[in-house]
């Protein structure tokens, strides 16, 4: 599959479970979010994404029933054999399908967690699993030093699954570079990176460019900053306000400017859409056809927030 949407992917984080930290969920999803409703919504998004030319789908063990929803759709569409599936391990979903859960997910980067969650992912997705990321790898969890875990990951690598890390936090760049240095049996362990990059938080860009130079693929997540860079998520901050002014001058929606900026990065293998409605997905798809003028790109490059402040604000967001 080629064309302007070939570098887009669809992430199911926001429709695999009832609560998430993206802006506007009450208006997008309503207050009642039963499993059957979100399952149907996920299938609608998958249908629309495939029709638009999107061939990469991102799920995770902690995304509620996202793996199950995707597996059901794949089973119903055996003709869609060109879909590439990426999942993640390292968090468990513990929200019990409640909007008001005190805790929605729990991190565990141990070897035991990997072994258990890989078995769970395999039971659901089977041979569809093509990429398996460590979910939100950080130096603090010890996942980058656990050689027994690395050998287990290498076993999966040797079976044909691409091993990767997803990253979060102000030290993403350092995490990416340390992960790329990991080897087992003389071969790189990590050949896929999924990282947050957006107009408000572009600090990982240099490390992501290094990743591609070293032969890894790079998937951009949170390109619209968990809804902040959308028409419904404007929060009054200076960077968002300035981005909205640029979008208005171009006469395009803010989400399209944000996604177009991510796609313009030469190191971006793909950029994920986290849409929860078909209309949102359609807008994200339209972004793939936008080429930002150099002067606009230069203006947008000046709106970034300080990384520590960005991530601190993100950590304070309420799951809704």
Short mmCIF file of C-alpha atoms in Angstrom, two decimals:
data_model
loop_
_atom_site.label_atom_id
_atom_site.label_comp_id
_atom_site.label_asym_id
_atom_site.label_seq_id
_atom_site.Cartn_x
_atom_site.Cartn_y
_atom_site.Cartn_z
CA UNK A 1 0.00 0.00 0.00
CA UNK A 2 1.35 3.39 -1.00
CA UNK A 3 -0.10 6.87 -1.04
CA UNK A 4 -0.41 9.76 1.40
CA UNK A 5 -1.99 7.66 4.16
CA UNK A 6 0.57 4.85 4.04
CA UNK A 7 2.54 6.50 6.86
CA UNK A 8 -0.47 6.74 9.16
CA UNK A 9 -1.41 4.13 11.75
CA UNK A 10 -4.47 3.65 13.94
CA UNK A 11 -4.07 3.38 17.71
CA UNK A 12 -6.89 1.81 19.74
CA UNK A 13 -5.83 3.12 23.17
CA UNK A 14 -8.83 5.43 23.41
CA UNK A 15 -11.52 2.92 22.35
CA UNK A 16 -10.26 -0.25 24.01
CA UNK A 17 -11.31 0.86 27.51
CA UNK A 18 -13.94 3.27 28.80
CA UNK A 19 -11.63 5.82 30.47
CA UNK A 20 -8.56 7.56 29.08
CA UNK A 21 -6.82 10.93 29.47
CA UNK A 22 -7.71 12.40 26.07
CA UNK A 23 -9.73 15.60 25.95
CA UNK A 24 -13.39 15.60 24.92
CA UNK A 25 -14.32 12.00 25.71
CA UNK A 26 -17.70 12.87 27.22
CA UNK A 27 -18.85 14.52 24.01
CA UNK A 28 -17.19 11.94 21.76
CA UNK A 29 -18.33 8.80 23.59
CA UNK A 30 -21.15 9.83 25.91
CA UNK A 31 -21.34 8.77 29.54
CA UNK A 32 -22.33 5.13 29.01
CA UNK A 33 -19.58 3.09 27.38
CA UNK A 34 -20.45 -0.61 27.52
CA UNK A 35 -18.07 -3.16 26.03
CA UNK A 36 -20.35 -3.84 23.07
CA UNK A 37 -20.51 -0.14 22.16
CA UNK A 38 -16.75 0.35 22.20
CA UNK A 39 -16.26 -2.92 20.32
CA UNK A 40 -18.60 -1.67 17.59
CA UNK A 41 -16.85 1.70 17.52
CA UNK A 42 -13.44 0.03 17.19
CA UNK A 43 -14.70 -2.02 14.24
CA UNK A 44 -16.07 1.11 12.56
CA UNK A 45 -12.71 2.82 12.96
CA UNK A 46 -10.83 -0.20 11.67
CA UNK A 47 -13.10 -0.41 8.62
CA UNK A 48 -12.65 3.29 7.88
CA UNK A 49 -8.89 3.15 8.45
CA UNK A 50 -8.44 0.21 6.11
CA UNK A 51 -10.58 1.88 3.46
CA UNK A 52 -8.40 5.00 3.78
CA UNK A 53 -5.21 3.01 3.23
CA UNK A 54 -4.01 2.64 6.81
CA UNK A 55 -2.29 -0.68 7.41
CA UNK A 56 -0.71 -0.40 10.87
CA UNK A 57 -2.77 -0.90 14.05
CA UNK A 58 -1.44 -0.26 17.55
CA UNK A 59 -2.83 -2.00 20.64
CA UNK A 60 -1.51 -3.04 24.07
CA UNK A 61 -2.27 -5.37 26.94
CA UNK A 62 -3.27 -2.37 29.05
CA UNK A 63 -5.69 -0.97 26.47
CA UNK A 64 -8.63 -2.80 27.99
CA UNK A 65 -10.03 -5.06 25.28
CA UNK A 66 -8.24 -3.45 22.34
CA UNK A 67 -6.41 -6.65 21.40
CA UNK A 68 -9.70 -8.57 21.51
CA UNK A 69 -11.51 -5.98 19.39
CA UNK A 70 -8.74 -6.05 16.80
CA UNK A 71 -8.55 -9.86 16.76
CA UNK A 72 -12.32 -10.09 16.21
CA UNK A 73 -12.10 -7.65 13.30
CA UNK A 74 -9.16 -9.52 11.75
CA UNK A 75 -11.02 -12.80 12.03
CA UNK A 76 -14.01 -11.25 10.25
CA UNK A 77 -11.73 -9.93 7.49
CA UNK A 78 -9.28 -12.66 6.48
CA UNK A 79 -8.76 -10.78 3.23
CA UNK A 80 -6.96 -8.01 5.15
CA UNK A 81 -3.74 -9.95 5.43
CA UNK A 82 -1.61 -6.86 4.84
CA UNK A 83 -2.47 -5.30 8.22
CA UNK A 84 0.59 -4.97 10.48
CA UNK A 85 -0.18 -5.38 14.19
CA UNK A 86 1.90 -3.81 16.94
CA UNK A 87 1.16 -4.45 20.61
CA UNK A 88 2.83 -3.65 23.92
CA UNK A 89 3.48 -5.33 27.24
CA UNK A 90 4.47 -3.89 30.61
CA UNK A 91 1.21 -2.45 31.91
CA UNK A 92 -1.86 -4.33 33.16
CA UNK A 93 -5.33 -2.87 32.80
CA UNK A 94 -6.95 -2.89 36.25
CA UNK A 95 -9.77 -0.40 35.73
CA UNK A 96 -12.53 -3.06 35.73
CA UNK A 97 -14.31 -1.14 32.95
CA UNK A 98 -15.12 1.73 35.31
CA UNK A 99 -14.82 5.42 34.57
CA UNK A 100 -14.25 6.17 38.26
CA UNK A 101 -11.58 3.55 38.96
CA UNK A 102 -8.93 4.79 41.38
CA UNK A 103 -6.21 3.13 39.24
CA UNK A 104 -6.60 2.21 35.57
CA UNK A 105 -3.28 0.51 34.81
CA UNK A 106 -0.25 -0.81 36.68
CA UNK A 107 3.30 -0.94 35.30
CA UNK A 108 5.43 -4.08 35.62
CA UNK A 109 8.52 -4.56 33.46
CA UNK A 110 9.67 -7.82 35.03
CA UNK A 111 10.51 -11.00 33.15
CA UNK A 112 7.49 -12.67 34.74
CA UNK A 113 5.23 -9.90 33.43
CA UNK A 114 6.65 -10.23 29.93
CA UNK A 115 6.20 -14.00 29.94
CA UNK A 116 2.62 -13.78 31.17
CA UNK A 117 1.57 -10.94 28.89
CA UNK A 118 3.17 -12.41 25.79
CA UNK A 119 1.15 -15.58 26.38
CA UNK A 120 -1.99 -13.46 26.74
CA UNK A 121 -1.26 -11.49 23.57
CA UNK A 122 -0.49 -14.67 21.63
CA UNK A 123 -3.75 -16.23 22.84
CA UNK A 124 -5.67 -13.28 21.42
CA UNK A 125 -3.70 -12.17 18.36
CA UNK A 126 -1.91 -15.36 17.44
CA UNK A 127 0.42 -15.01 14.46
CA UNK A 128 -0.87 -11.52 13.67
CA UNK A 129 1.60 -10.06 16.19
CA UNK A 130 4.38 -8.38 14.20
CA UNK A 131 5.80 -5.77 16.61
CA UNK A 132 5.99 -6.04 20.41
CA UNK A 133 7.00 -2.96 22.39
CA UNK A 134 8.00 -2.57 26.00
CA UNK A 135 5.27 -0.21 27.17
CA UNK A 136 6.65 3.15 28.36
CA UNK A 137 10.20 2.01 28.99
CA UNK A 138 12.09 4.25 31.42
CA UNK A 139 15.48 3.91 33.11
CA UNK A 140 13.78 3.75 36.53
CA UNK A 141 12.09 0.37 35.97
CA UNK A 142 15.35 -1.48 35.26
CA UNK A 143 14.01 -2.80 31.96
CA UNK A 144 17.10 -1.58 30.13
CA UNK A 145 19.47 -3.53 32.40
CA UNK A 146 17.62 -6.84 32.88
CA UNK A 147 19.72 -9.25 30.83
CA UNK A 148 17.49 -12.23 31.55
CA UNK A 149 14.56 -10.26 30.16
CA UNK A 150 16.62 -9.20 27.16
CA UNK A 151 17.38 -12.83 26.35
CA UNK A 152 13.69 -13.69 26.55
CA UNK A 153 12.90 -10.77 24.24
CA UNK A 154 15.59 -12.00 21.88
CA UNK A 155 13.83 -15.34 21.72
CA UNK A 156 10.74 -13.56 20.46
CA UNK A 157 12.91 -11.53 18.08
CA UNK A 158 14.39 -14.71 16.68
CA UNK A 159 10.88 -16.05 16.01
CA UNK A 160 10.31 -13.15 13.61
CA UNK A 161 8.62 -10.54 15.83
CA UNK A 162 10.13 -7.05 15.82
CA UNK A 163 11.11 -6.00 19.36
CA UNK A 164 10.68 -2.38 20.36
CA UNK A 165 10.26 0.12 23.15
CA UNK A 166 7.67 2.81 23.62
CA UNK A 167 8.76 5.82 25.62
CA UNK A 168 7.25 8.56 27.76
CA UNK A 169 8.55 11.38 29.93
CA UNK A 170 11.12 14.14 29.57
CA UNK A 171 14.01 11.65 29.20
CA UNK A 172 12.65 9.94 26.09
CA UNK A 173 15.77 10.68 24.07
CA UNK A 174 18.07 9.04 26.58
CA UNK A 175 15.80 6.00 26.83
CA UNK A 176 15.70 5.60 23.04
CA UNK A 177 19.48 5.72 22.71
CA UNK A 178 20.05 3.29 25.57
CA UNK A 179 17.51 0.88 24.11
CA UNK A 180 19.14 1.00 20.69
CA UNK A 181 22.46 0.01 22.28
CA UNK A 182 21.04 -3.28 23.59
CA UNK A 183 22.36 -6.39 21.86
CA UNK A 184 21.82 -10.11 22.35
CA UNK A 185 24.01 -12.64 20.56
CA UNK A 186 25.73 -9.82 18.71
CA UNK A 187 22.52 -8.49 17.16
CA UNK A 188 20.48 -5.38 18.01
CA UNK A 189 17.55 -6.21 20.26
CA UNK A 190 15.43 -3.11 19.67
CA UNK A 191 14.53 -2.26 16.07
CA UNK A 192 11.30 -0.34 16.68
CA UNK A 193 10.66 2.79 18.72
CA UNK A 194 7.29 4.32 19.57
CA UNK A 195 7.66 7.77 21.09
CA UNK A 196 5.68 10.88 21.88
CA UNK A 197 6.45 13.71 19.49
CA UNK A 198 4.23 16.69 18.91
CA UNK A 199 4.47 20.43 18.42
CA UNK A 200 4.39 20.99 22.18
CA UNK A 201 6.88 18.22 23.03
CA UNK A 202 9.41 17.62 20.22
CA UNK A 203 12.43 16.99 22.46
CA UNK A 204 12.93 13.35 21.37
CA UNK A 205 13.39 14.35 17.74
CA UNK A 206 17.18 14.06 17.56
CA UNK A 207 17.15 10.63 19.23
CA UNK A 208 14.42 9.44 16.87
CA UNK A 209 16.48 10.58 13.91
CA UNK A 210 19.38 8.57 15.34
CA UNK A 211 17.07 5.55 15.65
CA UNK A 212 16.21 5.64 11.97
CA UNK A 213 19.86 6.15 11.04
CA UNK A 214 20.60 2.95 12.94
CA UNK A 215 17.96 1.00 11.05
CA UNK A 216 15.01 1.18 13.46
CA UNK A 217 11.46 2.13 12.58
CA UNK A 218 9.87 5.04 14.45
CA UNK A 219 6.19 5.35 15.29
CA UNK A 220 4.95 8.71 16.56
CA UNK A 221 2.27 8.62 19.24
CA UNK A 222 0.31 11.48 20.82
CA UNK A 223 0.80 13.75 17.81
CA UNK A 224 -2.21 15.81 18.95
CA UNK A 225 -0.97 15.87 22.56
CA UNK A 226 -3.84 13.85 24.03
CA UNK A 227 -6.38 16.15 22.42
CA UNK A 228 -4.75 19.46 23.31
CA UNK A 229 -3.92 20.09 19.65
CA UNK A 230 -7.47 19.68 18.40
CA UNK A 231 -10.29 22.14 17.91
CA UNK A 232 -12.07 20.77 20.96
CA UNK A 233 -9.04 20.57 23.21
CA UNK A 234 -7.62 24.11 23.16
CA UNK A 235 -6.58 24.76 26.76
CA UNK A 236 -5.52 28.39 26.59
CA UNK A 237 -1.80 27.70 26.88
CA UNK A 238 0.46 29.87 24.76
CA UNK A 239 1.70 27.07 22.50
CA UNK A 240 -1.77 25.72 21.78
CA UNK A 241 -3.12 29.22 21.17
CA UNK A 242 -0.34 29.96 18.68
CA UNK A 243 -0.86 26.65 16.91
CA UNK A 244 -4.57 27.43 16.63
CA UNK A 245 -3.74 30.79 15.04
CA UNK A 246 -1.58 29.03 12.45
CA UNK A 247 -4.34 26.50 11.70
CA UNK A 248 -6.88 29.31 11.28
CA UNK A 249 -4.58 31.14 8.87
CA UNK A 250 -4.23 27.96 6.81
CA UNK A 251 -8.00 27.36 7.06
CA UNK A 252 -7.52 23.77 8.23
CA UNK A 253 -8.39 22.07 11.56
CA UNK A 254 -5.77 22.16 14.29
CA UNK A 255 -5.45 18.36 14.42
CA UNK A 256 -4.44 18.36 10.75
CA UNK A 257 -1.68 20.88 11.38
CA UNK A 258 -0.38 18.76 14.28
CA UNK A 259 -0.39 15.51 12.33
CA UNK A 260 1.04 17.11 9.21
CA UNK A 261 3.90 18.48 11.31
CA UNK A 262 4.65 14.98 12.63
CA UNK A 263 4.49 13.46 9.16
CA UNK A 264 6.90 16.13 7.95
CA UNK A 265 9.64 14.75 10.20
CA UNK A 266 11.97 12.78 7.90
CA UNK A 267 12.57 10.14 10.57
CA UNK A 268 8.88 9.34 11.15
CA UNK A 269 8.13 5.88 9.79
CA UNK A 270 4.48 6.34 10.73
CA UNK A 271 2.23 8.59 12.82
CA UNK A 272 -0.63 7.17 14.86
CA UNK A 273 -4.16 8.51 14.82
CA UNK A 274 -5.89 8.08 18.17
CA UNK A 275 -9.32 8.93 16.77
CA UNK A 276 -12.45 7.72 18.57
CA UNK A 277 -14.92 8.76 15.86
CA UNK A 278 -14.90 8.12 12.14
CA UNK A 279 -15.11 11.89 11.57
CA UNK A 280 -11.96 12.44 13.63
CA UNK A 281 -10.19 9.69 11.69
CA UNK A 282 -11.24 11.28 8.40
CA UNK A 283 -9.76 14.60 9.53
CA UNK A 284 -6.53 12.88 10.56
CA UNK A 285 -6.38 11.15 7.18
CA UNK A 286 -6.80 14.48 5.40
CA UNK A 287 -3.72 15.72 7.28
CA UNK A 288 -1.58 13.32 5.25
CA UNK A 289 -2.23 15.47 2.18
CA UNK A 290 -1.09 18.72 3.76
CA UNK A 291 2.36 20.13 3.09
CA UNK A 292 3.20 22.88 5.56
CA UNK A 293 4.97 25.87 3.98
CA UNK A 294 8.51 26.41 5.33
CA UNK A 295 7.55 29.65 7.07
CA UNK A 296 4.67 27.88 8.83
CA UNK A 297 6.89 25.00 9.89
CA UNK A 298 9.41 27.49 11.26
CA UNK A 299 6.70 29.27 13.26
CA UNK A 300 5.39 25.99 14.66
CA UNK A 301 8.93 25.02 15.71
CA UNK A 302 8.88 27.87 18.23
CA UNK A 303 5.83 26.82 20.27
CA UNK A 304 7.31 23.89 22.20
CA UNK A 305 6.90 23.71 25.96
CA UNK A 306 9.69 22.83 28.37
CA UNK A 307 9.64 19.00 28.48
CA UNK A 308 9.50 18.62 32.26
CA UNK A 309 6.57 21.03 32.43
CA UNK A 310 4.80 19.29 29.55
CA UNK A 311 5.04 15.87 31.17
CA UNK A 312 4.12 17.17 34.61
CA UNK A 313 0.96 18.67 33.14
CA UNK A 314 0.19 15.44 31.31
CA UNK A 315 0.54 13.43 34.52
CA UNK A 316 -2.09 15.66 36.15
CA UNK A 317 -4.70 14.99 33.48
CA UNK A 318 -7.81 13.20 34.71
CA UNK A 319 -8.97 9.97 33.11
CA UNK A 320 -12.47 10.54 31.80
#
